[in-house]
Short mmCIF file of C-alpha atoms and ligand atoms in Angstrom, two decimals:
data_model
loop_
_atom_site.label_atom_id
_atom_site.label_comp_id
_atom_site.label_asym_id
_atom_site.label_seq_id
_atom_site.Cartn_x
_atom_site.Cartn_y
_atom_site.Cartn_z
CA MET A 124 -79.19 1.83 -117.15
CA SER A 125 -76.24 3.65 -115.65
CA ASP A 126 -73.44 4.67 -117.94
CA PRO A 127 -69.99 3.89 -116.53
CA ALA A 128 -68.42 6.51 -118.75
CA GLY A 129 -70.88 9.05 -117.38
CA GLN A 130 -71.56 10.27 -120.88
CA ARG A 131 -74.65 10.08 -123.02
CA PRO A 132 -75.00 10.05 -126.77
CA PRO A 133 -75.82 13.41 -128.32
CA THR A 134 -79.52 14.29 -128.31
CA GLN A 135 -81.26 13.13 -131.42
CA THR A 136 -83.88 14.99 -133.33
CA SER A 137 -86.62 13.71 -135.54
CA THR A 138 -86.81 14.58 -139.21
CA THR A 139 -89.13 13.69 -142.04
CA GLN A 140 -86.37 14.06 -144.62
CA THR A 141 -83.35 11.94 -145.19
CA SER A 142 -80.13 13.89 -145.18
CA ALA A 143 -79.65 12.68 -148.76
CA ALA A 144 -82.45 15.04 -149.80
CA ARG A 145 -80.23 18.07 -150.16
CA THR A 146 -80.49 21.24 -152.19
CA ASN A 147 -78.90 20.82 -155.58
CA SER A 148 -75.88 23.04 -155.82
CA GLY A 149 -72.86 21.07 -156.91
CA PRO A 150 -72.27 17.35 -156.34
CA PRO A 151 -73.84 15.92 -153.21
CA ALA A 152 -71.55 15.83 -150.20
CA ILE A 153 -70.33 12.39 -149.14
CA PRO A 154 -72.21 11.57 -145.91
CA GLU A 155 -70.21 11.09 -142.72
CA THR A 156 -69.22 7.54 -141.71
CA PRO A 157 -67.80 8.06 -138.19
CA LEU A 158 -67.70 4.44 -137.05
CA ALA A 159 -66.27 3.05 -140.29
CA ASP A 160 -63.58 5.77 -140.11
CA ALA A 161 -62.74 4.85 -136.52
CA LEU A 162 -62.44 1.15 -137.42
CA LEU A 163 -60.23 1.93 -140.42
CA ALA A 164 -57.99 4.07 -138.26
CA ALA A 165 -57.74 1.25 -135.70
CA ALA A 166 -56.91 -1.24 -138.48
CA GLY A 167 -54.07 1.04 -139.60
CA SER A 168 -52.53 1.46 -136.18
CA THR A 169 -52.89 -2.02 -134.63
CA ARG A 170 -49.89 -4.37 -134.76
CA ALA A 171 -51.21 -7.14 -132.56
CA SER A 172 -54.20 -7.87 -130.36
CA PHE A 173 -53.64 -9.42 -126.95
CA HIS A 174 -57.39 -9.75 -126.52
CA ALA A 175 -59.28 -12.34 -128.59
CA LEU A 176 -60.17 -13.48 -132.08
CA PRO A 177 -56.94 -15.23 -133.11
CA VAL A 178 -57.96 -15.17 -136.78
CA SER A 179 -57.94 -11.39 -136.86
CA ARG A 180 -54.97 -10.08 -138.88
CA ARG A 181 -54.65 -13.75 -140.06
CA GLY A 182 -52.58 -14.46 -136.93
CA SER A 183 -53.72 -18.04 -136.35
CA ILE A 184 -53.91 -19.12 -140.00
CA ARG A 185 -50.78 -17.68 -141.58
CA GLU A 186 -49.03 -21.08 -141.55
CA SER A 187 -52.18 -23.14 -141.71
CA ALA A 188 -53.15 -25.71 -144.34
CA PHE A 189 -56.50 -23.92 -144.34
CA ALA A 190 -55.14 -20.44 -145.03
CA ASP A 191 -56.19 -20.57 -148.69
CA ALA A 192 -59.70 -21.64 -147.78
CA TYR A 193 -59.98 -18.78 -145.29
CA ASP A 194 -58.64 -16.30 -147.79
CA ALA A 195 -60.88 -17.57 -150.58
CA LEU A 196 -63.97 -17.45 -148.39
CA PHE A 197 -63.38 -14.26 -146.49
CA GLY A 198 -60.74 -12.28 -148.37
CA ARG A 199 -57.58 -11.10 -146.68
CA GLY A 200 -59.07 -7.67 -146.01
CA LEU A 201 -61.78 -8.97 -143.74
CA PHE A 202 -59.18 -10.11 -141.24
CA SER A 203 -57.47 -6.75 -141.02
CA GLU A 204 -59.46 -5.53 -138.07
CA ALA A 205 -62.10 -7.56 -136.33
CA THR A 206 -60.75 -7.83 -132.80
CA ILE A 207 -60.64 -4.30 -131.45
CA THR A 208 -63.65 -3.12 -129.47
CA ALA A 209 -63.79 -0.53 -126.73
CA PRO A 210 -61.43 1.05 -125.89
CA PRO A 211 -60.07 2.41 -128.22
CA LEU A 212 -63.29 2.18 -130.27
CA ASP A 213 -66.56 3.51 -128.90
CA SER A 214 -68.35 1.40 -126.31
CA PHE A 215 -71.13 -0.74 -127.78
CA PHE A 216 -73.42 -0.66 -124.76
CA PHE A 217 -72.63 2.90 -123.64
CA PRO A 218 -71.74 4.68 -126.87
CA HIS A 219 -70.84 8.35 -126.75
CA ARG A 220 -68.39 8.84 -129.62
CA SER A 221 -68.26 7.29 -133.12
CA LEU A 222 -71.00 4.69 -132.56
CA ALA A 223 -73.30 7.25 -130.93
CA ARG A 224 -72.75 9.57 -133.88
CA ALA A 225 -73.31 6.74 -136.39
CA GLU A 226 -76.57 5.79 -134.65
CA GLU A 227 -77.63 9.43 -134.60
CA LEU A 228 -76.98 9.82 -138.34
CA THR A 229 -78.94 6.62 -138.98
CA ALA A 230 -81.90 7.89 -136.97
CA LEU A 231 -81.88 11.09 -139.03
CA ALA A 232 -81.71 9.13 -142.28
CA PHE A 233 -84.77 7.05 -141.32
CA GLY A 234 -86.76 9.89 -139.74
CA ALA A 235 -86.58 8.33 -136.25
CA THR A 236 -85.92 9.93 -132.87
CA GLY A 237 -83.20 7.39 -132.23
CA THR A 238 -81.61 4.20 -133.54
CA LEU A 239 -79.71 1.33 -131.95
CA PHE A 240 -77.30 -0.86 -133.89
CA VAL A 241 -77.44 -4.62 -133.38
CA THR A 242 -74.99 -7.23 -134.71
CA ALA A 243 -77.14 -10.29 -133.98
CA GLY A 244 -79.92 -9.95 -136.55
CA THR A 245 -83.50 -8.82 -136.28
CA THR A 246 -84.21 -12.04 -134.40
CA THR A 247 -82.38 -10.41 -131.48
CA ALA A 248 -83.48 -6.88 -132.37
CA ASN A 249 -87.12 -7.97 -132.01
CA LEU A 250 -86.38 -9.50 -128.63
CA ILE A 251 -84.74 -6.27 -127.50
CA ALA A 252 -87.63 -4.17 -128.79
CA LEU A 253 -90.23 -6.26 -126.96
CA GLU A 254 -88.12 -6.31 -123.81
CA ALA A 255 -88.38 -2.51 -123.87
CA LEU A 256 -92.06 -2.37 -124.83
CA ILE A 257 -93.46 -5.01 -122.46
CA THR A 258 -92.58 -3.88 -118.97
CA ARG A 259 -94.84 -6.22 -116.96
CA PRO A 260 -96.75 -9.50 -117.42
CA ASP A 261 -100.25 -9.46 -118.87
CA VAL A 262 -99.69 -6.40 -121.06
CA ARG A 263 -102.57 -6.56 -123.54
CA VAL A 264 -101.14 -7.07 -127.00
CA LEU A 265 -102.94 -7.21 -130.32
CA ALA A 266 -100.59 -9.08 -132.64
CA ASP A 267 -100.48 -9.93 -136.30
CA LYS A 268 -100.12 -13.71 -136.41
CA GLY A 269 -97.99 -13.37 -139.52
CA THR A 270 -95.01 -12.06 -137.58
CA HIS A 271 -91.63 -13.75 -137.29
CA GLN A 272 -91.07 -16.47 -134.70
CA SER A 273 -88.80 -14.18 -132.64
CA ILE A 274 -91.82 -12.01 -131.86
CA HIS A 275 -94.03 -14.95 -130.91
CA PHE A 276 -91.36 -16.32 -128.60
CA ALA A 277 -90.73 -12.94 -126.97
CA LEU A 278 -94.45 -12.35 -126.39
CA SER A 279 -94.78 -15.83 -124.93
CA ASP A 280 -91.69 -15.47 -122.70
CA LYS A 281 -92.82 -12.05 -121.44
CA HIS A 282 -96.24 -13.55 -120.56
CA ALA A 283 -98.05 -10.90 -122.53
CA ALA A 284 -101.82 -11.30 -122.88
CA VAL A 285 -101.84 -11.71 -126.64
CA ASP A 286 -104.78 -11.75 -129.03
CA TYR A 287 -103.78 -12.67 -132.55
CA ILE A 288 -105.25 -11.45 -135.79
CA GLU A 289 -104.93 -13.94 -138.60
CA PRO A 290 -103.79 -12.69 -142.01
CA ARG A 291 -105.97 -13.89 -144.89
CA VAL A 292 -104.28 -15.60 -147.81
CA PHE A 293 -105.30 -13.72 -150.95
CA CYS A 294 -103.09 -15.51 -153.50
CA GLU A 295 -102.97 -19.29 -153.32
CA HIS A 296 -99.89 -19.46 -155.54
CA SER A 297 -97.59 -17.03 -153.77
CA GLU A 298 -99.35 -17.74 -150.46
CA ARG A 299 -99.31 -14.01 -149.88
CA ALA A 300 -101.53 -12.98 -147.01
CA ALA A 301 -102.51 -9.74 -145.30
CA LEU A 302 -104.47 -8.62 -142.30
CA PHE A 303 -107.95 -7.42 -143.05
CA LEU A 304 -108.02 -3.92 -141.59
CA PRO A 305 -111.72 -3.90 -140.52
CA VAL A 306 -111.03 -6.99 -138.37
CA LEU A 307 -108.06 -5.31 -136.69
CA LEU A 308 -110.01 -2.12 -136.08
CA GLU A 309 -113.09 -3.90 -134.75
CA GLN A 310 -111.02 -5.97 -132.35
CA ALA A 311 -109.20 -2.88 -131.08
CA ALA A 312 -112.46 -0.93 -130.78
CA ALA A 313 -114.21 -3.77 -128.93
CA ALA A 314 -111.40 -3.91 -126.37
CA GLU A 315 -111.64 -0.15 -125.92
CA ARG A 316 -115.45 -0.35 -125.43
CA ALA A 317 -114.99 -3.13 -122.89
CA GLY A 318 -112.68 -0.88 -120.86
CA ALA A 319 -109.62 -3.06 -121.46
CA PRO A 320 -107.88 -1.50 -124.45
CA TYR A 321 -104.84 -3.07 -126.00
CA GLU A 322 -101.56 -1.50 -124.93
CA LEU A 323 -99.43 -2.61 -127.84
CA LEU A 324 -100.05 -3.41 -131.50
CA VAL A 325 -97.51 -5.66 -133.25
CA LEU A 326 -97.38 -5.79 -137.04
CA ASN A 327 -95.32 -7.53 -139.67
CA GLY A 328 -94.92 -4.41 -141.80
CA GLN A 329 -92.94 -5.84 -144.72
CA SER A 330 -93.22 -9.57 -145.18
CA TYR A 331 -90.78 -12.10 -146.58
CA ASP A 332 -93.32 -12.66 -149.37
CA GLY A 333 -93.46 -8.97 -150.27
CA VAL A 334 -96.67 -7.79 -148.64
CA VAL A 335 -96.25 -4.26 -147.29
CA TYR A 336 -98.61 -2.51 -144.90
CA ASP A 337 -99.40 1.16 -145.27
CA ILE A 338 -98.63 2.02 -141.67
CA ARG A 339 -99.87 5.59 -142.02
CA ALA A 340 -103.29 4.36 -143.18
CA ILE A 341 -103.42 1.79 -140.38
CA LEU A 342 -102.43 4.24 -137.62
CA THR A 343 -104.84 6.87 -138.89
CA ALA A 344 -107.74 4.41 -138.70
CA LEU A 345 -106.54 3.01 -135.37
CA ALA A 346 -106.41 6.44 -133.73
CA GLU A 347 -110.16 6.61 -134.20
CA ALA A 348 -111.02 2.99 -133.40
CA SER A 349 -108.97 2.77 -130.19
CA PRO A 350 -107.66 6.12 -128.96
CA SER A 351 -105.91 4.46 -125.99
CA LEU A 352 -103.77 2.20 -128.15
CA THR A 353 -100.78 4.39 -128.90
CA THR A 354 -97.78 2.05 -128.96
CA VAL A 355 -96.96 0.18 -132.14
CA PHE A 356 -94.14 -2.17 -132.96
CA VAL A 357 -93.55 -2.85 -136.64
CA ASP A 358 -91.16 -5.52 -137.84
CA GLU A 359 -89.90 -4.14 -141.16
CA ALA A 360 -87.11 -6.70 -141.46
CA TRP A 361 -87.20 -6.65 -145.26
CA GLY A 362 -87.90 -2.95 -145.70
CA ALA A 363 -84.92 -0.71 -144.80
CA TRP A 364 -84.37 0.08 -148.48
CA SER A 365 -87.91 1.38 -148.91
CA TYR A 366 -87.13 4.56 -146.90
CA PHE A 367 -84.95 5.86 -149.71
CA HIS A 368 -87.40 6.26 -152.59
CA GLU A 369 -90.51 8.40 -152.79
CA ALA A 370 -92.50 5.53 -154.37
CA THR A 371 -92.11 3.35 -151.28
CA ARG A 372 -91.24 5.61 -148.32
CA GLY A 373 -94.84 6.71 -147.74
CA ARG A 374 -95.98 3.37 -146.31
CA THR A 375 -93.16 2.93 -143.82
CA ALA A 376 -93.63 2.99 -140.05
CA LEU A 377 -91.25 5.78 -139.11
CA HIS A 378 -92.22 7.95 -142.03
CA ALA A 379 -95.90 7.57 -141.07
CA ARG A 380 -95.29 9.19 -137.72
CA ALA A 381 -92.73 11.73 -138.87
CA ALA A 382 -94.78 12.94 -141.83
CA ASP A 383 -98.16 13.29 -140.17
CA PRO A 384 -98.54 15.51 -137.07
CA ALA A 385 -101.86 13.76 -136.32
CA LEU A 386 -99.88 10.58 -135.65
CA GLU A 387 -97.45 12.11 -133.15
CA ARG A 388 -99.52 10.54 -130.38
CA PHE A 389 -98.06 7.18 -131.38
CA THR A 390 -94.85 5.70 -130.07
CA VAL A 391 -93.42 3.67 -132.92
CA VAL A 392 -90.62 1.11 -132.81
CA ALA A 393 -89.43 -0.51 -136.05
CA THR A 394 -86.73 -3.10 -136.74
CA HIS A 395 -84.75 -3.59 -139.94
CA SER A 396 -82.53 -6.46 -141.03
CA ALA A 397 -80.15 -4.06 -142.75
CA HIS A 398 -78.25 -7.11 -143.98
CA LYS A 399 -81.31 -8.28 -145.93
CA SER A 400 -81.79 -5.16 -148.03
CA LEU A 401 -78.82 -2.76 -147.63
CA SER A 402 -75.06 -3.17 -148.14
CA ALA A 403 -74.60 -4.31 -144.55
CA LEU A 404 -72.90 -7.48 -143.34
CA ARG A 405 -74.88 -10.29 -141.79
CA GLN A 406 -76.32 -9.91 -139.10
CA GLY A 407 -76.43 -6.12 -139.08
CA SER A 408 -79.79 -4.96 -137.80
CA LEU A 409 -81.35 -1.65 -136.73
CA ILE A 410 -83.88 -0.76 -134.04
CA HIS A 411 -85.46 2.65 -134.58
CA PHE A 412 -87.85 4.44 -132.24
CA SER A 413 -89.93 7.59 -132.17
CA GLY A 414 -92.18 8.86 -129.40
CA ASP A 415 -92.00 7.99 -125.69
CA PRO A 416 -88.69 9.56 -124.53
CA GLU A 417 -88.21 6.83 -121.91
CA LEU A 418 -87.95 4.22 -124.63
CA ALA A 419 -84.36 5.12 -125.49
CA GLU A 420 -83.19 4.02 -122.06
CA ARG A 421 -85.38 0.89 -122.02
CA LEU A 422 -84.11 -0.16 -125.44
CA ARG A 423 -80.51 0.31 -124.34
CA LEU A 424 -81.22 -1.81 -121.29
CA GLY A 425 -82.89 -4.42 -123.52
CA ARG A 426 -79.82 -4.46 -125.75
CA TYR A 427 -77.62 -4.83 -122.71
CA ARG A 428 -79.64 -7.83 -121.51
CA HIS A 429 -80.03 -9.69 -124.79
CA HIS A 430 -77.17 -8.80 -127.09
CA THR A 431 -73.96 -10.78 -127.32
CA THR A 432 -71.24 -9.08 -125.30
CA SER A 433 -68.93 -9.63 -128.27
CA PRO A 434 -70.51 -7.33 -130.85
CA SER A 435 -68.80 -7.35 -134.23
CA TYR A 436 -67.32 -3.94 -135.03
CA PRO A 437 -66.98 -4.83 -138.73
CA ILE A 438 -70.75 -5.43 -138.74
CA LEU A 439 -71.33 -2.14 -136.91
CA ALA A 440 -69.08 -0.31 -139.39
CA SER A 441 -71.00 -1.90 -142.27
CA LEU A 442 -74.24 -0.48 -140.82
CA ASP A 443 -72.62 2.95 -140.83
CA LEU A 444 -71.43 2.59 -144.44
CA ALA A 445 -74.73 1.10 -145.62
CA ARG A 446 -76.70 4.05 -144.24
CA ALA A 447 -74.30 6.55 -145.82
CA GLN A 448 -74.53 4.72 -149.15
CA MET A 449 -78.32 4.86 -149.08
CA GLU A 450 -78.28 8.58 -148.31
CA LEU A 451 -76.05 9.23 -151.27
CA GLU A 452 -77.03 6.54 -153.77
CA GLY A 453 -80.13 4.86 -152.35
CA ARG A 454 -82.66 6.55 -154.57
CA ASP A 455 -80.81 5.49 -157.73
CA LEU A 456 -80.33 1.95 -156.45
CA VAL A 457 -84.02 1.59 -155.61
CA GLU A 458 -84.99 3.15 -158.92
CA ARG A 459 -82.90 0.48 -160.65
CA SER A 460 -84.64 -2.29 -158.67
CA LEU A 461 -88.04 -0.89 -159.61
CA ARG A 462 -87.03 -0.71 -163.26
CA LEU A 463 -85.63 -4.24 -163.28
CA ALA A 464 -88.76 -5.62 -161.63
CA ARG A 465 -90.87 -4.00 -164.36
CA ARG A 466 -88.51 -5.45 -166.96
CA VAL A 467 -88.89 -8.98 -165.61
CA SER A 468 -92.70 -8.66 -165.43
CA GLU A 469 -92.99 -7.28 -168.94
CA THR A 470 -90.59 -9.80 -170.44
CA VAL A 471 -92.33 -12.74 -168.81
CA ALA A 472 -95.71 -11.46 -170.00
CA GLY A 473 -94.62 -10.86 -173.58
CA ASP A 474 -91.93 -13.39 -174.49
CA PRO A 475 -93.24 -16.69 -175.96
CA ALA A 476 -89.97 -18.33 -174.91
CA LEU A 477 -91.16 -17.69 -171.34
CA SER A 478 -94.78 -18.74 -171.83
CA ALA A 479 -94.46 -21.43 -169.14
CA PHE A 480 -94.17 -18.66 -166.54
CA SER A 481 -96.33 -15.82 -165.30
CA VAL A 482 -96.05 -13.23 -162.57
CA ASN A 483 -98.65 -13.64 -159.84
CA ALA A 484 -100.89 -10.59 -159.43
CA PRO A 485 -98.67 -7.60 -158.63
CA ALA A 486 -101.40 -5.86 -156.62
CA VAL A 487 -103.43 -6.77 -153.56
CA PRO A 488 -107.19 -7.40 -154.01
CA ASP A 489 -109.42 -4.35 -153.55
CA ALA A 490 -110.47 -5.33 -150.04
CA PHE A 491 -106.87 -4.82 -148.87
CA ALA A 492 -105.92 -1.96 -151.14
CA GLY A 493 -106.36 0.85 -148.61
CA HIS A 494 -103.84 -0.53 -146.15
CA ALA A 495 -101.63 -3.09 -147.93
CA ALA A 496 -99.66 -3.34 -151.14
CA ILE A 497 -97.26 -5.64 -152.92
CA ASP A 498 -93.61 -4.69 -152.64
CA PRO A 499 -92.85 -3.80 -156.27
CA THR A 500 -89.34 -5.26 -156.03
CA LYS A 501 -90.50 -8.74 -155.01
CA LEU A 502 -91.99 -10.73 -157.87
CA SER A 503 -93.79 -14.00 -157.41
CA LEU A 504 -93.14 -16.11 -160.50
CA LYS A 505 -95.64 -18.87 -161.24
CA VAL A 506 -94.53 -22.00 -163.08
CA SER A 507 -97.57 -23.36 -164.86
CA GLY A 508 -96.46 -24.75 -168.20
CA LEU A 509 -93.66 -27.14 -167.21
CA PRO A 510 -93.72 -30.76 -166.09
CA ILE A 511 -91.94 -29.75 -162.92
CA GLU A 512 -93.09 -27.82 -159.89
CA ALA A 513 -91.50 -24.73 -158.40
CA PRO A 514 -89.19 -26.54 -155.92
CA GLU A 515 -87.60 -28.47 -158.77
CA LEU A 516 -87.29 -25.32 -160.86
CA ARG A 517 -85.52 -23.68 -157.94
CA GLU A 518 -83.14 -26.63 -157.73
CA ARG A 519 -82.40 -26.49 -161.49
CA LEU A 520 -81.85 -22.75 -161.44
CA TYR A 521 -79.22 -23.23 -158.79
CA SER A 522 -77.52 -26.46 -159.84
CA ARG A 523 -77.37 -25.72 -163.58
CA HIS A 524 -77.32 -21.93 -163.75
CA GLY A 525 -75.89 -20.78 -160.41
CA LEU A 526 -78.96 -18.66 -159.68
CA TYR A 527 -80.15 -18.87 -156.10
CA VAL A 528 -83.76 -18.39 -155.07
CA ASN A 529 -84.82 -19.01 -151.51
CA ARG A 530 -88.60 -18.64 -151.11
CA CYS A 531 -90.69 -21.18 -152.95
CA THR A 532 -94.23 -22.53 -152.82
CA ARG A 533 -95.48 -25.52 -154.80
CA THR A 534 -96.25 -23.36 -157.83
CA SER A 535 -94.22 -20.18 -157.46
CA LEU A 536 -90.77 -18.73 -156.78
CA LEU A 537 -90.17 -15.42 -155.07
CA LEU A 538 -87.69 -13.21 -156.93
CA ASN A 539 -86.28 -10.47 -154.74
CA LEU A 540 -84.92 -7.70 -156.97
CA HIS A 541 -82.86 -6.17 -154.15
CA ILE A 542 -80.29 -3.41 -154.63
CA GLY A 543 -77.53 -5.93 -155.34
CA ILE A 544 -79.25 -7.19 -158.49
CA GLY A 545 -78.38 -5.42 -161.75
CA ASP A 546 -79.12 -5.78 -165.46
CA GLU A 547 -76.61 -8.57 -165.87
CA GLU A 548 -78.16 -10.76 -163.18
CA VAL A 549 -81.65 -10.19 -164.54
CA ALA A 550 -80.51 -11.12 -168.05
CA ALA A 551 -78.94 -14.32 -166.66
CA LEU A 552 -82.17 -15.19 -164.87
CA LEU A 553 -84.34 -14.67 -167.95
CA ASP A 554 -81.93 -16.67 -170.12
CA ALA A 555 -81.94 -19.51 -167.62
CA LEU A 556 -85.74 -19.58 -167.52
CA ARG A 557 -85.85 -19.66 -171.33
CA ALA A 558 -83.33 -22.51 -171.40
CA ILE A 559 -85.32 -24.50 -168.86
CA GLN A 560 -88.55 -23.97 -170.81
CA ARG A 561 -86.80 -25.16 -173.99
CA GLU A 562 -85.38 -28.26 -172.30
CA LEU A 563 -88.60 -29.45 -170.76
CA SER A 564 -91.54 -30.53 -172.83
CA PRO A 565 -94.69 -28.62 -172.05
CA ALA A 566 -96.96 -30.41 -169.65
CA GLY A 567 -100.67 -30.76 -169.77
CA GLU A 568 -102.75 -29.40 -166.93
CA ARG A 569 -101.33 -30.57 -163.65
CA PRO A 570 -104.13 -31.61 -161.36
CA GLU A 571 -104.13 -29.94 -158.52
CA GLU A 572 -110.63 -34.56 -137.26
CA LYS A 573 -109.86 -31.30 -135.71
CA ARG A 574 -107.62 -30.87 -132.64
CA VAL A 575 -106.36 -27.96 -130.58
CA SER A 576 -102.65 -27.33 -130.80
CA THR A 577 -100.60 -26.78 -127.67
CA SER A 578 -97.59 -25.74 -129.73
CA PHE A 579 -96.33 -23.28 -132.26
CA ILE A 580 -96.03 -24.93 -135.68
CA ILE A 581 -93.48 -22.96 -137.64
CA PRO A 582 -92.10 -23.59 -141.12
CA TYR A 583 -88.52 -22.37 -141.53
CA PRO A 584 -87.85 -20.55 -143.72
CA PRO A 585 -89.49 -18.09 -143.25
CA GLY A 586 -90.12 -18.70 -139.54
CA VAL A 587 -93.69 -17.40 -139.43
CA PRO A 588 -96.05 -19.69 -137.45
CA ILE A 589 -98.93 -21.42 -139.21
CA ILE A 590 -100.46 -22.38 -135.90
CA VAL A 591 -100.11 -20.78 -132.47
CA PRO A 592 -101.00 -22.52 -129.19
CA GLY A 593 -104.75 -22.79 -128.68
CA GLU A 594 -105.64 -22.90 -132.36
CA GLU A 595 -107.54 -25.73 -134.06
CA ILE A 596 -105.70 -27.85 -136.64
CA GLY A 597 -107.79 -29.42 -139.38
CA GLY A 598 -107.19 -31.20 -142.68
CA ASP A 599 -106.64 -27.96 -144.59
CA THR A 600 -103.86 -26.97 -142.24
CA LEU A 601 -102.26 -30.41 -142.49
CA ARG A 602 -102.37 -30.25 -146.29
CA ARG A 603 -100.82 -26.80 -146.19
CA ILE A 604 -98.06 -28.03 -143.90
CA GLU A 605 -97.35 -30.91 -146.31
CA ALA A 606 -97.15 -28.51 -149.25
CA ILE A 607 -94.72 -26.28 -147.37
CA ARG A 608 -92.64 -29.28 -146.35
CA SER A 609 -92.45 -30.53 -149.91
CA ALA A 610 -91.36 -27.05 -150.99
CA GLY A 611 -88.25 -27.62 -148.90
CA ALA A 612 -89.04 -25.90 -145.60
CA ARG A 613 -88.53 -27.60 -142.26
CA ILE A 614 -91.50 -27.68 -139.97
CA TYR A 615 -90.76 -27.05 -136.30
CA THR A 616 -93.20 -27.84 -133.52
CA ILE A 617 -92.32 -25.85 -130.44
CA GLU A 618 -94.16 -26.24 -127.16
CA HIS A 619 -95.69 -23.21 -125.52
CA ARG A 620 -94.06 -22.62 -122.15
CA PRO A 621 -96.79 -22.41 -119.54
CA ARG A 622 -96.00 -19.97 -116.80
C1 LIG B 293 -90.31 -10.65 -140.94
C2 LIG B 293 -89.00 -11.09 -140.37
N1 LIG B 293 -88.61 -10.61 -139.18
C3 LIG B 293 -87.44 -10.97 -138.62
C4 LIG B 293 -86.60 -11.87 -139.24
C5 LIG B 293 -85.30 -12.25 -138.59
O1 LIG B 293 -84.28 -11.46 -139.10
P1 LIG B 293 -82.74 -11.83 -139.00
O2 LIG B 293 -82.48 -12.84 -140.05
O3 LIG B 293 -82.06 -10.51 -139.27
O4 LIG B 293 -82.48 -12.34 -137.62
C6 LIG B 293 -86.97 -12.40 -140.49
C7 LIG B 293 -86.07 -13.35 -141.17
O5 LIG B 293 -86.29 -13.78 -142.27
C8 LIG B 293 -88.19 -12.00 -141.06
O6 LIG B 293 -88.59 -12.47 -142.26
#
């Protein structure tokens, strides 16, 4: 992609260490935030914008009957500067000043060769990544079927030759599932033996349900099973936070490659919904890459093709601030999440006032243990001793206690102890669960033609297909769909587009 400004971002270098890991003499330096600084400076010097976004600086709402609603929802500060783009700020598509520097600092913090900022979520980031990775039709792709719908749609639209590997459910309550590594390796090895190796592996590295793959273990085994398969795309939408603590960093995609010289043969692309796990605004997302030097250009071109041409600079600035915060404070924040998760587990296990609840197994079964783990900050809470099921518990928690939980199966709620949850919120949750157990009388034991689909069948949330085109649907699948529907998800049936 040609750069109208004729300038390129500074060259980026790979590192295995975050810049927060500094030698301890005196207080840690505050990390640079070049883009946030540039936006603040613009906010200070702008009197009016003759461009767009009338609501910026509250221009269109000052006299409005809705001004209070705007202010209450968004705060007056948020309107101070949302209109200015380039110039005077750095160009989004051809960055060479503050955005280029912010992306470079982010790459360093995550141990990547380079990073691209996206303001349209990982849904778009995944599309951009696959645009860059799949450069012709019929690229042979081995894909985890448990990936987000954006990946399935991109693979289908790019006419990739996809073989799926089906994750196996290992906990019926949380519905947590993981790929079985021997199946993945055998499929990759068989393709290699047949002289038609896969060209791209796609993994859901950190799932909505809290299943985390050990990417280093997977790549190490893959290097032997299929030496020709050297390009890997890992959706780590939920996992940006995990790069900032030694207990969790080791399994991440970029760390795997940066920390192990034997894995330098791999080109790795990873995407992060920074808005899901860092202090970034929705829909701040990151695309990181390491390896093939041509990827940087292809990713920029992919961003140019697929990204809105009205990127939000407040979202971009929030990505800059969120990265700097994690460099400086991330380890402590993650440590707090780990501690709070242990506190919830121990309290639920030991408190008779919470006997109606239990935490579903916090570890994967042995057969998965070498390559998968449970995210320690995501607890699956089973409701077994109440006359209500998990969807109703979720509704009560919200309507009577103001505590919002999103993911829910028939029996269990997913509690995400992210870095925004502190002691106070955990205490409120435990108190609410105790109150609900008190209010409800204990229940007794609650009892618990095949066709080929031409469509994707996708429950949303989370947007991970249950069925992909060409798969058989039987009674078990239909019952599972019903259970998901009754847990509150919508079920979308989306036709495969034949070429
Ligand atoms: C695994 C995974 N990938 C991608 C996405 C899409 O991310 P975003 O909401 O940032 O578009 C999600 C959303 O939940 C997800 O769970």
